[in-house]
Amino acid sequence: MVKVSAPGKIHLIGEHSVVYGFPAIISAIEKRTRVKAEKSEKIKIKNEVYQKETEFEIEEAVTAAKKSRELWKKGDKKSDFSELFSFLRSDFWKRNQATLGLIFERLKVVKGGVSLIIDSNLPTGVGLGSSASLSVAITRAIAALYAPQISNQKINEIAFELEKLNHGRPSGGDNSVCVFGGTIWFEKGKIEPVSLPDFLQNLIIVLTPRRNLSTGDLVQKVRNLDKNFRDQKIKNIAKATYKMRRALEEKDVNKVKNLINIAQDNLTELGISNPEIDGLVKEVRKIGGAAKISGGGGGTVICFHQNKEELIKLLKKLKVNFEQIKLGAEGVKVEKS
Ligand code: PMV
């Protein structure tokens, strides 16, 4: 039996613009997906979060992976992945089947299955990278059983393929930070570590209700906007991201706050915020803080103020669901063999 865990993440800045080849700064957080795995004849999955379990043949998984890949190619040609997304949502386990089929193929496992128990304290569908974290944890767990010598680089490549099935054309930033951990500068697949100033070692996140669109749907929504309008906003976020890297190096708290707010304004203009989040952002700004969405849109709002007590006082007054999180968590790890 192996036990593997992978972190979730927040986007400090650069979500959406990263999809167009610009950089993003992403940090792993200490909320993790945990997978226990052991060899088995078939594929068995128990999902503790949803309290559901299933069992299927490896052939079914391989067929689901093949079909998903065909639909991905079709979607890529049309720049529209809705057929792929409907297929993967057609049954509660379809996505897991395609995931397992693809991992078995990529790891060249010719004989044998796996029994998985999945658990997580990472909320899903709120921009904290739950799908990437799960893709990474499952890939690492199966590799630990069948191909233990495999590098994290290879795990990341497979997880990126899985993320493509989940989101169409993702940037690859989420899976990279879930594999390597810490805080990263992610630009066109290139990954560099970023060191955060003391004032940003932890952040407050506010969890607003789960969004009803997936990351793939939200990326598509932005892609469907008028090109000139969209490109302008994407460029604004990209500019703020480059400036953020300097501001972090200079440990300039005011610049960091200002850039978080600029990113949020542009994300709002791209249509991925909502009135509840806009209201919260306004209140945080009123006390001299900064706040923005993290990830595809809706769900998590990262909030920052150099005087944390003042921010906590405000969030309590607003009666929102918040918690403090540590940034720069460790990447995927095999916890016990
Ligand atoms: O919502 P999340 O946690 O899946 O983050 C998505 C980030 C995007 O930039 C919108 C998409 C991507 O592929 O990077």
PDB file of C-alpha atoms in Angstrom, residues 73-192:
ATOM      1  CA  LYS A  73      -8.814  16.389 -30.624  1.00  0.00           C
ATOM      2  CA  LYS A  74     -12.221  17.234 -32.098  1.00  0.00           C
ATOM      3  CA  GLY A  75     -12.659  19.991 -29.500  1.00  0.00           C
ATOM      4  CA  ASP A  76      -9.202  21.357 -30.163  1.00  0.00           C
ATOM      5  CA  LYS A  77     -10.008  21.719 -33.890  1.00  0.00           C
ATOM      6  CA  LYS A  78     -13.291  23.509 -33.113  1.00  0.00           C
ATOM      7  CA  SER A  79     -11.934  25.432 -30.108  1.00  0.00           C
ATOM      8  CA  ASP A  80     -14.944  24.052 -28.288  1.00  0.00           C
ATOM      9  CA  PHE A  81     -14.663  21.179 -25.845  1.00  0.00           C
ATOM     10  CA  SER A  82     -18.322  20.912 -24.851  1.00  0.00           C
ATOM     11  CA  GLU A  83     -18.700  17.417 -26.347  1.00  0.00           C
ATOM     12  CA  LEU A  84     -15.713  16.162 -24.323  1.00  0.00           C
ATOM     13  CA  PHE A  85     -17.038  17.765 -21.144  1.00  0.00           C
ATOM     14  CA  SER A  86     -20.517  16.226 -21.644  1.00  0.00           C
ATOM     15  CA  PHE A  87     -18.977  12.799 -22.210  1.00  0.00           C
ATOM     16  CA  LEU A  88     -16.923  13.039 -19.018  1.00  0.00           C
ATOM     17  CA  ARG A  89     -19.983  14.182 -17.067  1.00  0.00           C
ATOM     18  CA  SER A  90     -22.235  11.482 -18.538  1.00  0.00           C
ATOM     19  CA  ASP A  91     -21.679   9.274 -15.495  1.00  0.00           C
ATOM     20  CA  PHE A  92     -20.232   9.947 -12.023  1.00  0.00           C
ATOM     21  CA  TRP A  93     -17.205   7.687 -12.687  1.00  0.00           C
ATOM     22  CA  LYS A  94     -16.517   8.482 -16.348  1.00  0.00           C
ATOM     23  CA  ARG A  95     -13.810  11.049 -15.599  1.00  0.00           C
ATOM     24  CA  ASN A  96     -12.088   8.649 -13.193  1.00  0.00           C
ATOM     25  CA  GLN A  97     -12.248   5.889 -15.799  1.00  0.00           C
ATOM     26  CA  ALA A  98     -10.637   8.084 -18.455  1.00  0.00           C
ATOM     27  CA  THR A  99      -8.035   9.255 -15.913  1.00  0.00           C
ATOM     28  CA  LEU A 100      -7.063   5.730 -14.918  1.00  0.00           C
ATOM     29  CA  GLY A 101      -7.027   4.522 -18.533  1.00  0.00           C
ATOM     30  CA  LEU A 102      -4.693   7.316 -19.546  1.00  0.00           C
ATOM     31  CA  ILE A 103      -2.348   6.808 -16.588  1.00  0.00           C
ATOM     32  CA  PHE A 104      -2.107   3.057 -17.212  1.00  0.00           C
ATOM     33  CA  GLU A 105      -1.334   3.730 -20.858  1.00  0.00           C
ATOM     34  CA  ARG A 106       1.286   6.383 -20.159  1.00  0.00           C
ATOM     35  CA  LEU A 107       2.987   4.297 -17.475  1.00  0.00           C
ATOM     36  CA  LYS A 108       2.858   1.301 -19.824  1.00  0.00           C
ATOM     37  CA  VAL A 109       1.229  -0.928 -17.228  1.00  0.00           C
ATOM     38  CA  VAL A 110       0.381  -4.097 -19.135  1.00  0.00           C
ATOM     39  CA  LYS A 111      -0.951  -6.290 -16.372  1.00  0.00           C
ATOM     40  CA  GLY A 112      -2.830  -5.541 -13.165  1.00  0.00           C
ATOM     41  CA  GLY A 113      -5.128  -2.870 -11.807  1.00  0.00           C
ATOM     42  CA  VAL A 114      -5.307  -0.720  -8.742  1.00  0.00           C
ATOM     43  CA  SER A 115      -7.445  -0.126  -5.713  1.00  0.00           C
ATOM     44  CA  LEU A 116      -7.658   3.539  -4.734  1.00  0.00           C
ATOM     45  CA  ILE A 117      -9.065   5.326  -1.711  1.00  0.00           C
ATOM     46  CA  ILE A 118      -9.359   9.047  -2.328  1.00  0.00           C
ATOM     47  CA  ASP A 119      -9.813  11.649   0.368  1.00  0.00           C
ATOM     48  CA  SER A 120      -9.302  15.404   0.415  1.00  0.00           C
ATOM     49  CA  ASN A 121      -9.714  18.525   2.504  1.00  0.00           C
ATOM     50  CA  LEU A 122      -9.546  20.619  -0.637  1.00  0.00           C
ATOM     51  CA  PRO A 123     -12.960  21.977  -1.621  1.00  0.00           C
ATOM     52  CA  THR A 124     -13.829  21.309  -5.268  1.00  0.00           C
ATOM     53  CA  GLY A 125     -14.907  23.838  -7.883  1.00  0.00           C
ATOM     54  CA  VAL A 126     -13.647  26.896  -6.002  1.00  0.00           C
ATOM     55  CA  GLY A 127     -10.382  27.691  -7.802  1.00  0.00           C
ATOM     56  CA  LEU A 128      -8.092  25.841  -5.380  1.00  0.00           C
ATOM     57  CA  GLY A 129      -6.835  23.387  -7.993  1.00  0.00           C
ATOM     58  CA  SER A 130      -8.689  20.312  -6.761  1.00  0.00           C
ATOM     59  CA  SER A 131      -8.723  18.629 -10.176  1.00  0.00           C
ATOM     60  CA  ALA A 132      -4.988  19.138 -10.754  1.00  0.00           C
ATOM     61  CA  SER A 133      -4.230  17.992  -7.212  1.00  0.00           C
ATOM     62  CA  LEU A 134      -6.259  14.814  -7.763  1.00  0.00           C
ATOM     63  CA  SER A 135      -4.657  14.146 -11.175  1.00  0.00           C
ATOM     64  CA  VAL A 136      -1.190  14.525  -9.663  1.00  0.00           C
ATOM     65  CA  ALA A 137      -1.902  12.429  -6.553  1.00  0.00           C
ATOM     66  CA  ILE A 138      -3.436   9.533  -8.513  1.00  0.00           C
ATOM     67  CA  THR A 139      -0.649   9.548 -11.114  1.00  0.00           C
ATOM     68  CA  ARG A 140       2.057   9.546  -8.437  1.00  0.00           C
ATOM     69  CA  ALA A 141       0.292   6.781  -6.474  1.00  0.00           C
ATOM     70  CA  ILE A 142      -0.019   4.454  -9.469  1.00  0.00           C
ATOM     71  CA  ALA A 143       3.553   5.244 -10.501  1.00  0.00           C
ATOM     72  CA  ALA A 144       4.716   4.371  -6.975  1.00  0.00           C
ATOM     73  CA  LEU A 145       3.211   0.904  -7.472  1.00  0.00           C
ATOM     74  CA  TYR A 146       4.137   0.213 -11.084  1.00  0.00           C
ATOM     75  CA  ALA A 147       6.966   2.566 -12.094  1.00  0.00           C
ATOM     76  CA  PRO A 148       8.605   3.864  -8.905  1.00  0.00           C
ATOM     77  CA  GLN A 149      11.673   5.237 -10.691  1.00  0.00           C
ATOM     78  CA  ILE A 150       9.643   7.742 -12.668  1.00  0.00           C
ATOM     79  CA  SER A 151      10.562  11.425 -12.262  1.00  0.00           C
ATOM     80  CA  ASN A 152       8.309  14.211 -11.086  1.00  0.00           C
ATOM     81  CA  GLN A 153       8.840  15.776 -14.506  1.00  0.00           C
ATOM     82  CA  LYS A 154       7.126  12.770 -16.104  1.00  0.00           C
ATOM     83  CA  ILE A 155       4.360  12.811 -13.457  1.00  0.00           C
ATOM     84  CA  ASN A 156       3.775  16.439 -14.387  1.00  0.00           C
ATOM     85  CA  GLU A 157       3.536  15.612 -18.108  1.00  0.00           C
ATOM     86  CA  ILE A 158       0.917  12.920 -17.451  1.00  0.00           C
ATOM     87  CA  ALA A 159      -1.029  15.157 -15.067  1.00  0.00           C
ATOM     88  CA  PHE A 160      -1.037  17.864 -17.752  1.00  0.00           C
ATOM     89  CA  GLU A 161      -2.615  15.392 -20.199  1.00  0.00           C
ATOM     90  CA  LEU A 162      -5.267  14.664 -17.574  1.00  0.00           C
ATOM     91  CA  GLU A 163      -5.864  18.361 -17.054  1.00  0.00           C
ATOM     92  CA  LYS A 164      -6.434  18.709 -20.801  1.00  0.00           C
ATOM     93  CA  LEU A 165      -9.281  16.226 -20.507  1.00  0.00           C
ATOM     94  CA  ASN A 166     -10.624  18.169 -17.530  1.00  0.00           C
ATOM     95  CA  HIS A 167     -10.322  21.674 -18.945  1.00  0.00           C
ATOM     96  CA  GLY A 168      -9.672  21.575 -22.705  1.00  0.00           C
ATOM     97  CA  ARG A 169      -6.612  23.772 -23.111  1.00  0.00           C
ATOM     98  CA  PRO A 170      -5.269  24.446 -19.619  1.00  0.00           C
ATOM     99  CA  SER A 171      -2.015  26.304 -19.095  1.00  0.00           C
ATOM    100  CA  GLY A 172      -0.390  23.502 -17.099  1.00  0.00           C
ATOM    101  CA  GLY A 173       0.286  25.871 -14.195  1.00  0.00           C
ATOM    102  CA  ASP A 174      -1.980  24.103 -11.694  1.00  0.00           C
ATOM    103  CA  ASN A 175      -0.545  20.613 -12.208  1.00  0.00           C
ATOM    104  CA  SER A 176       3.007  22.017 -12.100  1.00  0.00           C
ATOM    105  CA  VAL A 177       2.587  23.651  -8.705  1.00  0.00           C
ATOM    106  CA  CYS A 178       0.806  20.551  -7.358  1.00  0.00           C
ATOM    107  CA  VAL A 179       3.800  18.440  -8.419  1.00  0.00           C
ATOM    108  CA  PHE A 180       6.678  20.727  -7.462  1.00  0.00           C
ATOM    109  CA  GLY A 181       5.106  22.689  -4.605  1.00  0.00           C
ATOM    110  CA  GLY A 182       6.364  26.026  -3.254  1.00  0.00           C
ATOM    111  CA  THR A 183       5.513  29.196  -5.123  1.00  0.00           C
ATOM    112  CA  ILE A 184       6.235  29.204  -8.842  1.00  0.00           C
ATOM    113  CA  TRP A 185       6.563  31.550 -11.770  1.00  0.00           C
ATOM    114  CA  PHE A 186       4.925  29.587 -14.584  1.00  0.00           C
ATOM    115  CA  GLU A 187       5.414  30.769 -18.144  1.00  0.00           C
ATOM    116  CA  LYS A 188       4.803  28.596 -21.213  1.00  0.00           C
ATOM    117  CA  GLY A 189       5.632  25.435 -19.317  1.00  0.00           C
ATOM    118  CA  LYS A 190       8.785  26.940 -17.775  1.00  0.00           C
ATOM    119  CA  ILE A 191       8.811  26.752 -13.985  1.00  0.00           C
ATOM    120  CA  GLU A 192      10.914  28.925 -11.703  1.00  0.00           C
TER     121      GLU A 192
END
